[in-house]
Coordinates of C-alpha atoms and ligand atoms in Angstrom, one line a residue:
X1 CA -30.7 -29.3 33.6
X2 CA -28.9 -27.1 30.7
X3 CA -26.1 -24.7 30.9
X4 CA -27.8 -20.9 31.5
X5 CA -24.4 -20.0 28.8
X6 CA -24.2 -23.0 27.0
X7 CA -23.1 -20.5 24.2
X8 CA -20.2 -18.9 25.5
X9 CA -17.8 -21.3 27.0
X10 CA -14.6 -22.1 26.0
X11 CA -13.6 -25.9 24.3
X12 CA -11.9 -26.9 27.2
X13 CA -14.9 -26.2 29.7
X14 CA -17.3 -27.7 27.6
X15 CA -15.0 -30.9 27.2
X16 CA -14.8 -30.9 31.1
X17 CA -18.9 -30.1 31.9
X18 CA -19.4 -33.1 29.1
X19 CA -17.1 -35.5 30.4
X20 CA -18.1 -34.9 34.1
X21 CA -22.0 -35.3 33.0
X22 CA -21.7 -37.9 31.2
X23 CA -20.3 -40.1 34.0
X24 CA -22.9 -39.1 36.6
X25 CA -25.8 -39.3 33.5
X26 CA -24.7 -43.1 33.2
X27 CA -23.8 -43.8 36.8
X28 CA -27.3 -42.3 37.9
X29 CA -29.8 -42.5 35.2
X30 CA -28.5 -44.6 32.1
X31 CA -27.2 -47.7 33.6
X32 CA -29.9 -47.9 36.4
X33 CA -33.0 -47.4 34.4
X34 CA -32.4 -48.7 30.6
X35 CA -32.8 -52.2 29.8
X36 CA -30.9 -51.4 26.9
X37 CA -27.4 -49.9 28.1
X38 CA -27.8 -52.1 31.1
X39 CA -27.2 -54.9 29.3
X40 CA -24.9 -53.8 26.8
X41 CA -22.6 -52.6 29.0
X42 CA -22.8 -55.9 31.6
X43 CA -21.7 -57.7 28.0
X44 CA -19.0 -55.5 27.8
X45 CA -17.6 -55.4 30.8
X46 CA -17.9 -51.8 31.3
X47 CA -19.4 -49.6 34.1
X48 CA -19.9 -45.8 34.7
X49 CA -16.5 -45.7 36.4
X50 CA -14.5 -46.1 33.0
X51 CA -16.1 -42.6 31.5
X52 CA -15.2 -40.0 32.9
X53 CA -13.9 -38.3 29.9
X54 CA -15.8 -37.5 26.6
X55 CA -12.5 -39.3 25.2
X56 CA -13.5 -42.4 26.8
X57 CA -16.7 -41.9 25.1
X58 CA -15.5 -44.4 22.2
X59 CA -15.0 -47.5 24.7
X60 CA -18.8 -48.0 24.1
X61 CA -19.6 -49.6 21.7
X62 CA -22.0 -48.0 18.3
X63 CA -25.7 -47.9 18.8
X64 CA -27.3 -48.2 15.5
X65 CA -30.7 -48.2 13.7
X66 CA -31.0 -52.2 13.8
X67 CA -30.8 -52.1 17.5
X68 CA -33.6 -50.0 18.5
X69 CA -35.6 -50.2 15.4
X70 CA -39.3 -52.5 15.8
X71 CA -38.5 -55.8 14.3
X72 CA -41.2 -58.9 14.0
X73 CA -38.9 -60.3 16.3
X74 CA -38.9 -57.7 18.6
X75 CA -41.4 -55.1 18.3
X76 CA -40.6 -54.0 22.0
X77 CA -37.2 -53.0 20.6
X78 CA -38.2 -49.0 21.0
X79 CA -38.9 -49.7 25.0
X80 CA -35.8 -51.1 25.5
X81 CA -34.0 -47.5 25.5
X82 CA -36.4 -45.6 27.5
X83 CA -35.7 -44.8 31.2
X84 CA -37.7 -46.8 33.4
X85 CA -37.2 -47.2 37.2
X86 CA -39.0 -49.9 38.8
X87 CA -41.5 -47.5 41.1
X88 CA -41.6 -50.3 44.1
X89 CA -37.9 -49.9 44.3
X90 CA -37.1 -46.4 43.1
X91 CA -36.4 -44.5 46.5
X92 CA -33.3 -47.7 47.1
X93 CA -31.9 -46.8 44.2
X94 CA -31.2 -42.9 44.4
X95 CA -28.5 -41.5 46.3
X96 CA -28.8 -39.2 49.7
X97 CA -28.2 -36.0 47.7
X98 CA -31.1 -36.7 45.2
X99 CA -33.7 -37.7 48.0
X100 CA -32.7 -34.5 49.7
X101 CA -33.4 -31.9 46.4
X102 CA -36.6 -34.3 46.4
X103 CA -38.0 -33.4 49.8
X104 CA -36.9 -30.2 49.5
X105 CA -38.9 -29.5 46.4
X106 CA -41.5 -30.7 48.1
X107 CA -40.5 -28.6 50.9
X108 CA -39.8 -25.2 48.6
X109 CA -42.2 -25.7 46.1
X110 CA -45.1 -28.2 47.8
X111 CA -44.6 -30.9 45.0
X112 CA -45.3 -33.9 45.5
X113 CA -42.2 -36.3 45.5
X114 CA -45.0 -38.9 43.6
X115 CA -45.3 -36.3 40.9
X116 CA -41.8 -35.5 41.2
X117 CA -40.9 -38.8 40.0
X118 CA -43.4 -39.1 37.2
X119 CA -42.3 -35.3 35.7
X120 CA -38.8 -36.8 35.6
X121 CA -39.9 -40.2 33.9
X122 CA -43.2 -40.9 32.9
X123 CA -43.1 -40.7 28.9
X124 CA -46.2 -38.5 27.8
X125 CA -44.9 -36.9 24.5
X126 CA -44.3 -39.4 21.6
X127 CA -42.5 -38.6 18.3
X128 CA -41.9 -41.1 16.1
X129 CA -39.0 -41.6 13.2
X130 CA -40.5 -41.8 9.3
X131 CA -39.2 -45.2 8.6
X132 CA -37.6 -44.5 5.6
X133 CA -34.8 -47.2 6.6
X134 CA -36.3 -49.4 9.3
X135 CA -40.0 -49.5 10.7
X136 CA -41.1 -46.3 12.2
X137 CA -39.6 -45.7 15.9
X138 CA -41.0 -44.4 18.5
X139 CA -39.2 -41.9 20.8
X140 CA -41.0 -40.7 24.1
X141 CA -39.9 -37.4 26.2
X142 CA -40.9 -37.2 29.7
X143 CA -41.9 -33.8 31.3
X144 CA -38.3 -33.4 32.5
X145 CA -37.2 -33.5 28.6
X146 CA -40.1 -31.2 27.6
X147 CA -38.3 -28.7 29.4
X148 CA -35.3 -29.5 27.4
X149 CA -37.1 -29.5 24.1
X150 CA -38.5 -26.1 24.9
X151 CA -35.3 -24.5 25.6
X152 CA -33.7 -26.1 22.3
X153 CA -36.6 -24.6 20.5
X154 CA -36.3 -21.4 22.1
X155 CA -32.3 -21.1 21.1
X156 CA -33.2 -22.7 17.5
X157 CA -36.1 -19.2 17.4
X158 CA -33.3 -16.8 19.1
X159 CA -30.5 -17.4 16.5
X160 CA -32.6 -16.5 13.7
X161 CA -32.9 -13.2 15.1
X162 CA -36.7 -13.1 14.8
X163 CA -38.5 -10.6 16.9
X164 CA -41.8 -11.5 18.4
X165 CA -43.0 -7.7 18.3
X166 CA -42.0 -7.5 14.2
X167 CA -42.6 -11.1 13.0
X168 CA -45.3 -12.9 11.8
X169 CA -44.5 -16.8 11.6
X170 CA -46.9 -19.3 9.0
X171 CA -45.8 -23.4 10.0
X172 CA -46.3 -25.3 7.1
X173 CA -45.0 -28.5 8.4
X174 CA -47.6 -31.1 8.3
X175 CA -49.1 -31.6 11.8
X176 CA -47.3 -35.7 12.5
X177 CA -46.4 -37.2 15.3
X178 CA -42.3 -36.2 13.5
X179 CA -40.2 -33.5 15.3
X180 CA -40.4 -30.7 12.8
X181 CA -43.8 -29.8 13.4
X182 CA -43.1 -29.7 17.6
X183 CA -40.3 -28.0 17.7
X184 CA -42.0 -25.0 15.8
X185 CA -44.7 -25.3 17.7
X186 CA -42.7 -25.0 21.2
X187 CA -41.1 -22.4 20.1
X188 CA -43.7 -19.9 19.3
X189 CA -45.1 -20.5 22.5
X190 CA -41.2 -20.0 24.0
X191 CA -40.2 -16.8 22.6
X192 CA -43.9 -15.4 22.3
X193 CA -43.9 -15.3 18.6
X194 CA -47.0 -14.3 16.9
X195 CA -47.5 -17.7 14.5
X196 CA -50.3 -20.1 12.5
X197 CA -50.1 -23.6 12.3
X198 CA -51.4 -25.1 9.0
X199 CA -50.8 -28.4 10.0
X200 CA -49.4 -29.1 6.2
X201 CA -51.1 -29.4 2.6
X202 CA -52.8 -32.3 3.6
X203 CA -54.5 -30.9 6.5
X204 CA -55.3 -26.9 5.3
X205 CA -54.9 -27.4 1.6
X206 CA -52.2 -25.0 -0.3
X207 CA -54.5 -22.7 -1.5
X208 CA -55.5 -21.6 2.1
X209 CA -51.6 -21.7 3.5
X210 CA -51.3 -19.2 0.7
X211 CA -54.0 -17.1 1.7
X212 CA -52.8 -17.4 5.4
X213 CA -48.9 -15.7 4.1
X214 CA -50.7 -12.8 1.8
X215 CA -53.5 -11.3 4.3
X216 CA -51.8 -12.3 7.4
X217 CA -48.8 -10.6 6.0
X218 CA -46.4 -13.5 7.3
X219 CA -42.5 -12.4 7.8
X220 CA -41.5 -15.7 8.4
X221 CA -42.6 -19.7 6.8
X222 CA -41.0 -22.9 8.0
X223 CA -41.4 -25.9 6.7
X224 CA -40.1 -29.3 4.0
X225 CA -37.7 -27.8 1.3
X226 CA -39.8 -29.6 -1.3
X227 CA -43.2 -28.6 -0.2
X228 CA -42.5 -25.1 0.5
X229 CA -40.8 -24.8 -3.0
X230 CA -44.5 -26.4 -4.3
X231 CA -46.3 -24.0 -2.6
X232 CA -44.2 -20.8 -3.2
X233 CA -44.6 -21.5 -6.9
X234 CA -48.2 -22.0 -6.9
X235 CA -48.3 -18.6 -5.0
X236 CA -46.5 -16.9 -7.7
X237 CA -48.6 -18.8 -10.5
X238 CA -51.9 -17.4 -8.6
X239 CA -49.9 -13.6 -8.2
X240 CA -50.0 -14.1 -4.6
X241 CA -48.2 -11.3 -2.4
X242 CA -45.7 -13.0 0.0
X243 CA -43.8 -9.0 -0.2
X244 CA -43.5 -9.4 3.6
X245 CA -41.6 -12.9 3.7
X246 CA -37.7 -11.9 5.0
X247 CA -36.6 -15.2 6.2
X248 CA -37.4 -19.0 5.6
X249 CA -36.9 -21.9 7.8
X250 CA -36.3 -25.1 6.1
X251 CA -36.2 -28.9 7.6
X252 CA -36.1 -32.4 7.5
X253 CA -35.0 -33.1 4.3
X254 CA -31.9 -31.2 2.4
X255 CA -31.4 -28.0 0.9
X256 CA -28.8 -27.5 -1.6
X257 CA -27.5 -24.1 -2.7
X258 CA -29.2 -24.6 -6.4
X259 CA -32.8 -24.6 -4.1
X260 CA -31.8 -21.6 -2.1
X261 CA -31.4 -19.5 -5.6
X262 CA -34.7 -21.0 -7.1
X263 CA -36.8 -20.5 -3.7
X264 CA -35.3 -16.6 -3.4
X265 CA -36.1 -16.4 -6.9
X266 CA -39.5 -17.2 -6.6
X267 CA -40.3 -15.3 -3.6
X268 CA -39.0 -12.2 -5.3
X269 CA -41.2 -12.2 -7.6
X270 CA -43.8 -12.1 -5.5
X271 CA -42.3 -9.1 -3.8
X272 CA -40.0 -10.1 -1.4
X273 CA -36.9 -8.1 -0.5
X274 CA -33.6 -10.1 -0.6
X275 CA -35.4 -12.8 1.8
X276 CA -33.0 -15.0 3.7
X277 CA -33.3 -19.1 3.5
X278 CA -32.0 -21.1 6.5
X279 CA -31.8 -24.6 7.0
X280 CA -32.0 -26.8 10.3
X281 CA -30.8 -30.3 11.1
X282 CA -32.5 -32.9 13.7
X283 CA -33.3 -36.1 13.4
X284 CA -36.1 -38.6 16.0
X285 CA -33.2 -39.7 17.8
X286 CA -31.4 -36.2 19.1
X287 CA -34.8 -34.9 19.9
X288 CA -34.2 -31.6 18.7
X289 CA -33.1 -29.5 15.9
X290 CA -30.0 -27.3 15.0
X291 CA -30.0 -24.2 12.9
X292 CA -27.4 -22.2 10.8
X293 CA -27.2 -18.4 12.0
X294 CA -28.1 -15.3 9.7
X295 CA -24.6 -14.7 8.1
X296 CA -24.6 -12.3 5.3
X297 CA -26.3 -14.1 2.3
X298 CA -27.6 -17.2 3.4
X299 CA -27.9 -18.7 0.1
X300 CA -24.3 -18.5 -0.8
X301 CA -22.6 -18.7 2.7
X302 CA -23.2 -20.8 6.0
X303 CA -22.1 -20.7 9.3
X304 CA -22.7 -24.3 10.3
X305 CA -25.4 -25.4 12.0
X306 CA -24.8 -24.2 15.6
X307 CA -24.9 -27.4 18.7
X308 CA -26.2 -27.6 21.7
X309 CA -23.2 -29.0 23.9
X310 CA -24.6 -29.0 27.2
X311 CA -27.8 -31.4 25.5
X312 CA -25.5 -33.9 23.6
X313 CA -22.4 -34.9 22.4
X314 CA -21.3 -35.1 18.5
X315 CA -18.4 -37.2 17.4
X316 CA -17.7 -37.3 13.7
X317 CA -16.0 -40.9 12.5
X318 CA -15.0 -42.6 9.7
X319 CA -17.6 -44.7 8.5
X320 CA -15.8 -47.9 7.4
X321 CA -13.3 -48.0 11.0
X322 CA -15.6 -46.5 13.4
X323 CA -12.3 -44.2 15.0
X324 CA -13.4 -40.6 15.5
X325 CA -11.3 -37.8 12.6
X326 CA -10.2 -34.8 13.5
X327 CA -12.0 -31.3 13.4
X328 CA -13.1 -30.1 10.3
X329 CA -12.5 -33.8 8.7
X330 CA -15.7 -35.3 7.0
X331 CA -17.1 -38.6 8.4
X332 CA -20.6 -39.9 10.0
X333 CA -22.6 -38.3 12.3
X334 CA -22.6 -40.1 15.8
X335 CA -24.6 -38.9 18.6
X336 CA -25.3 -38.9 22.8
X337 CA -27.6 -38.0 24.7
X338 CA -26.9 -35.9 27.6
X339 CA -29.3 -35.4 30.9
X340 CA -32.1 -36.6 28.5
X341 CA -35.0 -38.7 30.2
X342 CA -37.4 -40.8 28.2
X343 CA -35.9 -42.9 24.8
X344 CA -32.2 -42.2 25.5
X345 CA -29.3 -42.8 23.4
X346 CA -25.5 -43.2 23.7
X347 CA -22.6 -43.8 20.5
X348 CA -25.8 -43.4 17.8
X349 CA -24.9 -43.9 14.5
X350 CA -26.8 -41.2 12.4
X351 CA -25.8 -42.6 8.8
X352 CA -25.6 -38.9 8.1
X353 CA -22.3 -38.3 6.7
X354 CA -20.7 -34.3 7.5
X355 CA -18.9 -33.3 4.3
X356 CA -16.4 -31.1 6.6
X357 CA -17.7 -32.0 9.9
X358 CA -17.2 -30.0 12.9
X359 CA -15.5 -27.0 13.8
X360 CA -14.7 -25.7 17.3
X361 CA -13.6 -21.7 16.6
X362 CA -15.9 -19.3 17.6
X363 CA -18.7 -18.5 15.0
X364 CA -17.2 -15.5 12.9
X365 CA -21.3 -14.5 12.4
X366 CA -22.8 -14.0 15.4
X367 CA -19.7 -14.9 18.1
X368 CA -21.7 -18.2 20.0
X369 CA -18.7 -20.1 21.1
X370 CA -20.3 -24.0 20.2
X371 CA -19.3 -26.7 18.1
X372 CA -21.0 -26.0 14.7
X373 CA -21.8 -29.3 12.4
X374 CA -21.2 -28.4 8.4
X375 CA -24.7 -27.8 6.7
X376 CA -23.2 -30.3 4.0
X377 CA -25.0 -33.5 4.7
X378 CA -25.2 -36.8 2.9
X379 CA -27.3 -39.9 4.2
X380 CA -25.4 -43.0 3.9
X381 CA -28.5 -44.6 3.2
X382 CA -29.3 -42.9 0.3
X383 CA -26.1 -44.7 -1.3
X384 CA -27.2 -47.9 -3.0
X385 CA -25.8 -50.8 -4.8
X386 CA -26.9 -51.5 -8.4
X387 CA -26.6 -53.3 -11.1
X388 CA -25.5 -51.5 -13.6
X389 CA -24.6 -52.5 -17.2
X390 CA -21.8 -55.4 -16.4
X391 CA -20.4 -53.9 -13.6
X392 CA -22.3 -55.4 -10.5
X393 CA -22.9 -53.9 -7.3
X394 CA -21.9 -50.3 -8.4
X395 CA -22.5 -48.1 -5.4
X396 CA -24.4 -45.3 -6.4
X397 CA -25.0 -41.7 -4.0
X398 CA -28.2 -40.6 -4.9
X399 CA -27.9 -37.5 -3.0
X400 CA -25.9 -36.3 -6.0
X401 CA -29.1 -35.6 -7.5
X402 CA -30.0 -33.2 -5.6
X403 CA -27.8 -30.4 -6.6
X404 CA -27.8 -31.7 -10.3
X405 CA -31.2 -30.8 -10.6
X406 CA -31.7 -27.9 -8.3
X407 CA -29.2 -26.0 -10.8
X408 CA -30.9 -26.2 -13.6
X409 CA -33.0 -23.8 -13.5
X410 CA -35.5 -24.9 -16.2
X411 CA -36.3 -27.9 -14.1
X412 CA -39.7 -27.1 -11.6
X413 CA -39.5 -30.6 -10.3
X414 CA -38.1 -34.1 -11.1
X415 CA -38.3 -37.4 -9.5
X416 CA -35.5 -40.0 -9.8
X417 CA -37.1 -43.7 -10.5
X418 CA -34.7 -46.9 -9.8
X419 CA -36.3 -49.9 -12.0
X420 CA -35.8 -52.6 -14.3
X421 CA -34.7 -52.5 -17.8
X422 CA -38.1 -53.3 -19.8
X423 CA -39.7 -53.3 -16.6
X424 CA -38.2 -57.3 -16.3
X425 CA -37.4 -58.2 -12.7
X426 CA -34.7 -60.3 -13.4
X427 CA -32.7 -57.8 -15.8
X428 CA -30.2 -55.1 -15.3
X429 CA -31.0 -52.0 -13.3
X430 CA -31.8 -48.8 -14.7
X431 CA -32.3 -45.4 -13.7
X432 CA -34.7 -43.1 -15.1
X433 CA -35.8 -39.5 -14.6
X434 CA -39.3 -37.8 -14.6
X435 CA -39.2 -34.1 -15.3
X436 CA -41.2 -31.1 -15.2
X437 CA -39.7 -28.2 -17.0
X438 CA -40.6 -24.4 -18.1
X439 CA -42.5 -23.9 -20.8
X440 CA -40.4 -23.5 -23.7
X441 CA -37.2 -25.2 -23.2
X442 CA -35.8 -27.0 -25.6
X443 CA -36.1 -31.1 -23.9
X444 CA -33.3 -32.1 -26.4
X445 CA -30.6 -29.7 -25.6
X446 CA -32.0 -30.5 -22.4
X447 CA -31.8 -34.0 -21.9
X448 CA -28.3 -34.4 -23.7
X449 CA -26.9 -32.1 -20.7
X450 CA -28.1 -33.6 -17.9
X451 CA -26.8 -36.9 -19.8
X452 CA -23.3 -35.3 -19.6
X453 CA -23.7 -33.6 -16.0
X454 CA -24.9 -37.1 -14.5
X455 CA -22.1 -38.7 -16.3
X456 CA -19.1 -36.5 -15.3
X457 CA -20.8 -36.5 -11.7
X458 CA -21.6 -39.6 -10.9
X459 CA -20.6 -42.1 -13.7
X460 CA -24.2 -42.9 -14.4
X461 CA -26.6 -42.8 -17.6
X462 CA -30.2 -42.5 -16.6
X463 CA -32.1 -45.3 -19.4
X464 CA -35.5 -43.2 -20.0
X465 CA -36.6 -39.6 -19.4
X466 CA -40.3 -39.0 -19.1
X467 CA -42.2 -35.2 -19.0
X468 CA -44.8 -34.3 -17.0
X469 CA -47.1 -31.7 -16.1
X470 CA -47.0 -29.7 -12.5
X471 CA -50.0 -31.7 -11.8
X472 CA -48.8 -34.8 -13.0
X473 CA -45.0 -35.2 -11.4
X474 CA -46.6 -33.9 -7.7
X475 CA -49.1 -36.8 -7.9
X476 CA -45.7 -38.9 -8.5
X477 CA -44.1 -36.9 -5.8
X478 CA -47.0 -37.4 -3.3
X479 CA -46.3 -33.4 -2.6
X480 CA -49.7 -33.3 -1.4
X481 CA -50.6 -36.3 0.5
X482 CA -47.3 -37.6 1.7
X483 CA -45.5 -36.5 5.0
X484 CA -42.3 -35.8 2.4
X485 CA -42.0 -36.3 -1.3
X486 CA -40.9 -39.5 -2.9
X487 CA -37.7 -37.9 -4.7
X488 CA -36.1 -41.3 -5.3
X489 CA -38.5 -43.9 -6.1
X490 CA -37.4 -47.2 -6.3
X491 CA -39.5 -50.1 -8.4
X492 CA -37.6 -52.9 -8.0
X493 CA -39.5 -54.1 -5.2
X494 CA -42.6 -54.1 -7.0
X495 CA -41.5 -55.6 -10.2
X496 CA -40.2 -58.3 -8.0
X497 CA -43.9 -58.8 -6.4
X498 CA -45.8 -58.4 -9.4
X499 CA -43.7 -61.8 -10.5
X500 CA -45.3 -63.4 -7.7
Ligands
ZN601 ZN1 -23.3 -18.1 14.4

């Protein structure tokens, strides 16, 4: 099911086990049992016999968000990539080698081959994707993938060297049907870790997830950059004592270096010794998460976030031809399932773009022989085209913004607000920014340097700057009512329907 030493295999036997697995995954499972890649591949004229190779990988063609996102159209879109045999004709469909290992399960182990057959397929764990780009997904693991999902959690727990006998974990991810919350959840239960789940501001309320890291003494908090940065700040505002926290666990949503500083900042003064900050990477679609390792200084350095190999294939490719670069080269994130059961998919297009990509060399931290994925992500989606003064269509990456504003270090929090110039639906575009600052800092001297930063950056001039309290800009940011903040609002849409 996964490789016992997934971690130290050389390139060449992963490439091998990969390209070996893959062909049996899509002669056995994939092409049999999806309506999805069934079809696709009848169109193109392709069968399991033409991979054998991760190199032949590429003669399938992309999957992308449009294709298994709910449309009006087709809302059974979602279904299409799940794994479904037909139960009436199931047992004429498997080969002689997979009815024996069924009956002698049953044989062994006195399970049922009925039950058999619904652990590998029947989908009873749903996640689902937040729709930020297309309606919200769904993504279904069977019991066989549970096992898988378990395991990845395990690994994701073991490379952050936490120990289960020292460590006291508090999981601040809000309690949704979205992966971040599971996968912290599996693996506590794993590894044995001694942990709370708050189920997230909006189910414990921030005052108690504070109380929970003082007098339970937590060593360890997970959960959304910009949430745990909200709550870590009202903690030092109420003189909280976080002196135990050593190590943060961040996901699903970016971290830049500029947050590391602020967030370590923060926790030190509430009495926290040099804590480390770490970052993972997953997405719906992968159905798990990656992690960096503990390198020395985890603010300044990174290790990459360390793969799985024997649970999915990566390709980096350019975005614009689709051909896969070279290691270390930037492109977009393109993924494949391996041995998964459930919602299954091959070529994905991530529209997360890998400033650096991925490396092959053996990680110089902590040895793991893996591929490891740079930690410097961009969505492609968050890239879009505006209107800007007379140039039309300018393509703007409003990931940028992230790092602008993280290093400042007078700004507590901002939101970045695409609209119309005098709120006029049919004018120009223009981009403003709402700010919180420090007391005390002069908004002038302030304003006039972002103007120049966001300028030199990214060839932009944001039209209006607004200031608002802490109390004020989280309302704006949704911090505590949304599953994660609105950093980049955009009002277009609503000027538009306030015309109708
Ligand atoms: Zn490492």
């Amino acid at each position: 099911m996964f490789w016992k030493n997934w971690d130290n295999l050389s390139r060449e036997t992963i490439l091998a086990r990969q390209g070996a697995q893959l062909h049996h995954y899509l002669k056995d499972q994939v092409l049999k049992y999806s309506p999805f890649y069934r079809e696709l591949f009848e169109r193109e004229g392709l069968t399991a016999n033409d991979i054998r190779t991760v190199d032949d990988l590429r003669k399938i063609p992309f999957t992308s968000k449009a294709d298994i996102a709910p449309t009006a159209e087709a809302p059974g879109n979602p279904r299409r990539l799940v794994l479904q045999p037909d139960p009436e004709t199931y047992a004429s469909t498997i080969s002689p080698g997979k009815k024996l290992s069924l009956l002698k399960n049953k044989l062994l182990h006195g399970r049922e081959i009925r039950d058999q057959v619904l652990d590998e397929y029947l989908p009873n764990f749903y996640i689902s994707t937040t729709g930020r780009t297309a309606n919200p997904t769904a993504f279904v693991y069977s019991n066989h993938d549970l096992v898988l999902l378990k395991e990845a959690a395990r690994r994701l727990f073991d490379i952050t060297g936490m120990r289960r006998d020292k460590d006291f974990l508090v999981n601040a991810f809000p309690y949704a049907p979205h992966l971040a919350f599971w996968i912290v959840y599996h693996a506590g239960h794993e590894t044995g870790t001694p942990m709370f789940h708050t189920g997230g501001g909006r189910v414990l309320g921030t005052e108690k997830i504070i109380t929970m890291v003082d007098k339970l003494r937590a060593t360890v908090i997970v959960g959304i950059p910009g949430y745990i940065y909200h709550m870590t700040r009202t903690a030092a505002e109420r003189g909280a004592d976080f002196s135990n926290v050593r190590l943060v666990l961040l996901g699903a949503e970016r971290v830049t270096k500029g947050y590391k500083r602020k967030l370590r900042e923060l926790l030190m003064s509430m009495g926290a010794k040099d804590p480390e900050i770490l970052s993972t990477y997953g997405f719906t679609e992968a159905r798990v998460a990656w992690l960096e390792c503990l390198v020395e200084d985890t603010i300044e350095n990174t290790s990459g976030y360390h793969l799985y190999p024997d649970l999915h294939i990566f390709e980096i490719v350019n975005p614009d031809t689709g051909e896969p670069v070279g290691d270390g080269e930037s492109g977009e994130i393109v993924i494949t399932n391996l041995g998964w059961r459930g919602s299954v998919v091959l070529r994905y297009r991530t529209g997360d773009y890998a400033n650096g990509g991925i490396v092959w060399d053996p990680c110089p931290d902590c040895g793991r022989s893996i591929p490891r994925l740079s930690t410097n992500l961009t969505r492609l989606s968050d890239q879009s085209r505006l209107n800007l003064g007379k140039i039309k269509g300018t393509l703007v990456d409003f990931n940028e913004f992230f790092p602008i504003m993280h290093d400042q270090p007078e700004i507590l929090e901002w939101q970045i607000e695409i609209s119309k110039r005098n709120d006029d639906p049919h004018d120009m575009d223009v981009i403003n920014a709402h700010l919180c600052v420090k007391d005390g800092v002069d908004l002038d001297d302030l304003t006039h340097r972002l103007q120049d930063i966001i300028k030199s950056r990214m060839e932009l001039f944001i039209g209006q700057y607004y200031f608002h309290s802490l109390e004020e800009i989280n309302k704006l940011l949704g911090i505590e009512d949304r599953t994660k903040e609105l950093r980049i609002k955009d009002k277009r849409k609503e000027l538009e329907s306030l015309e109708d």
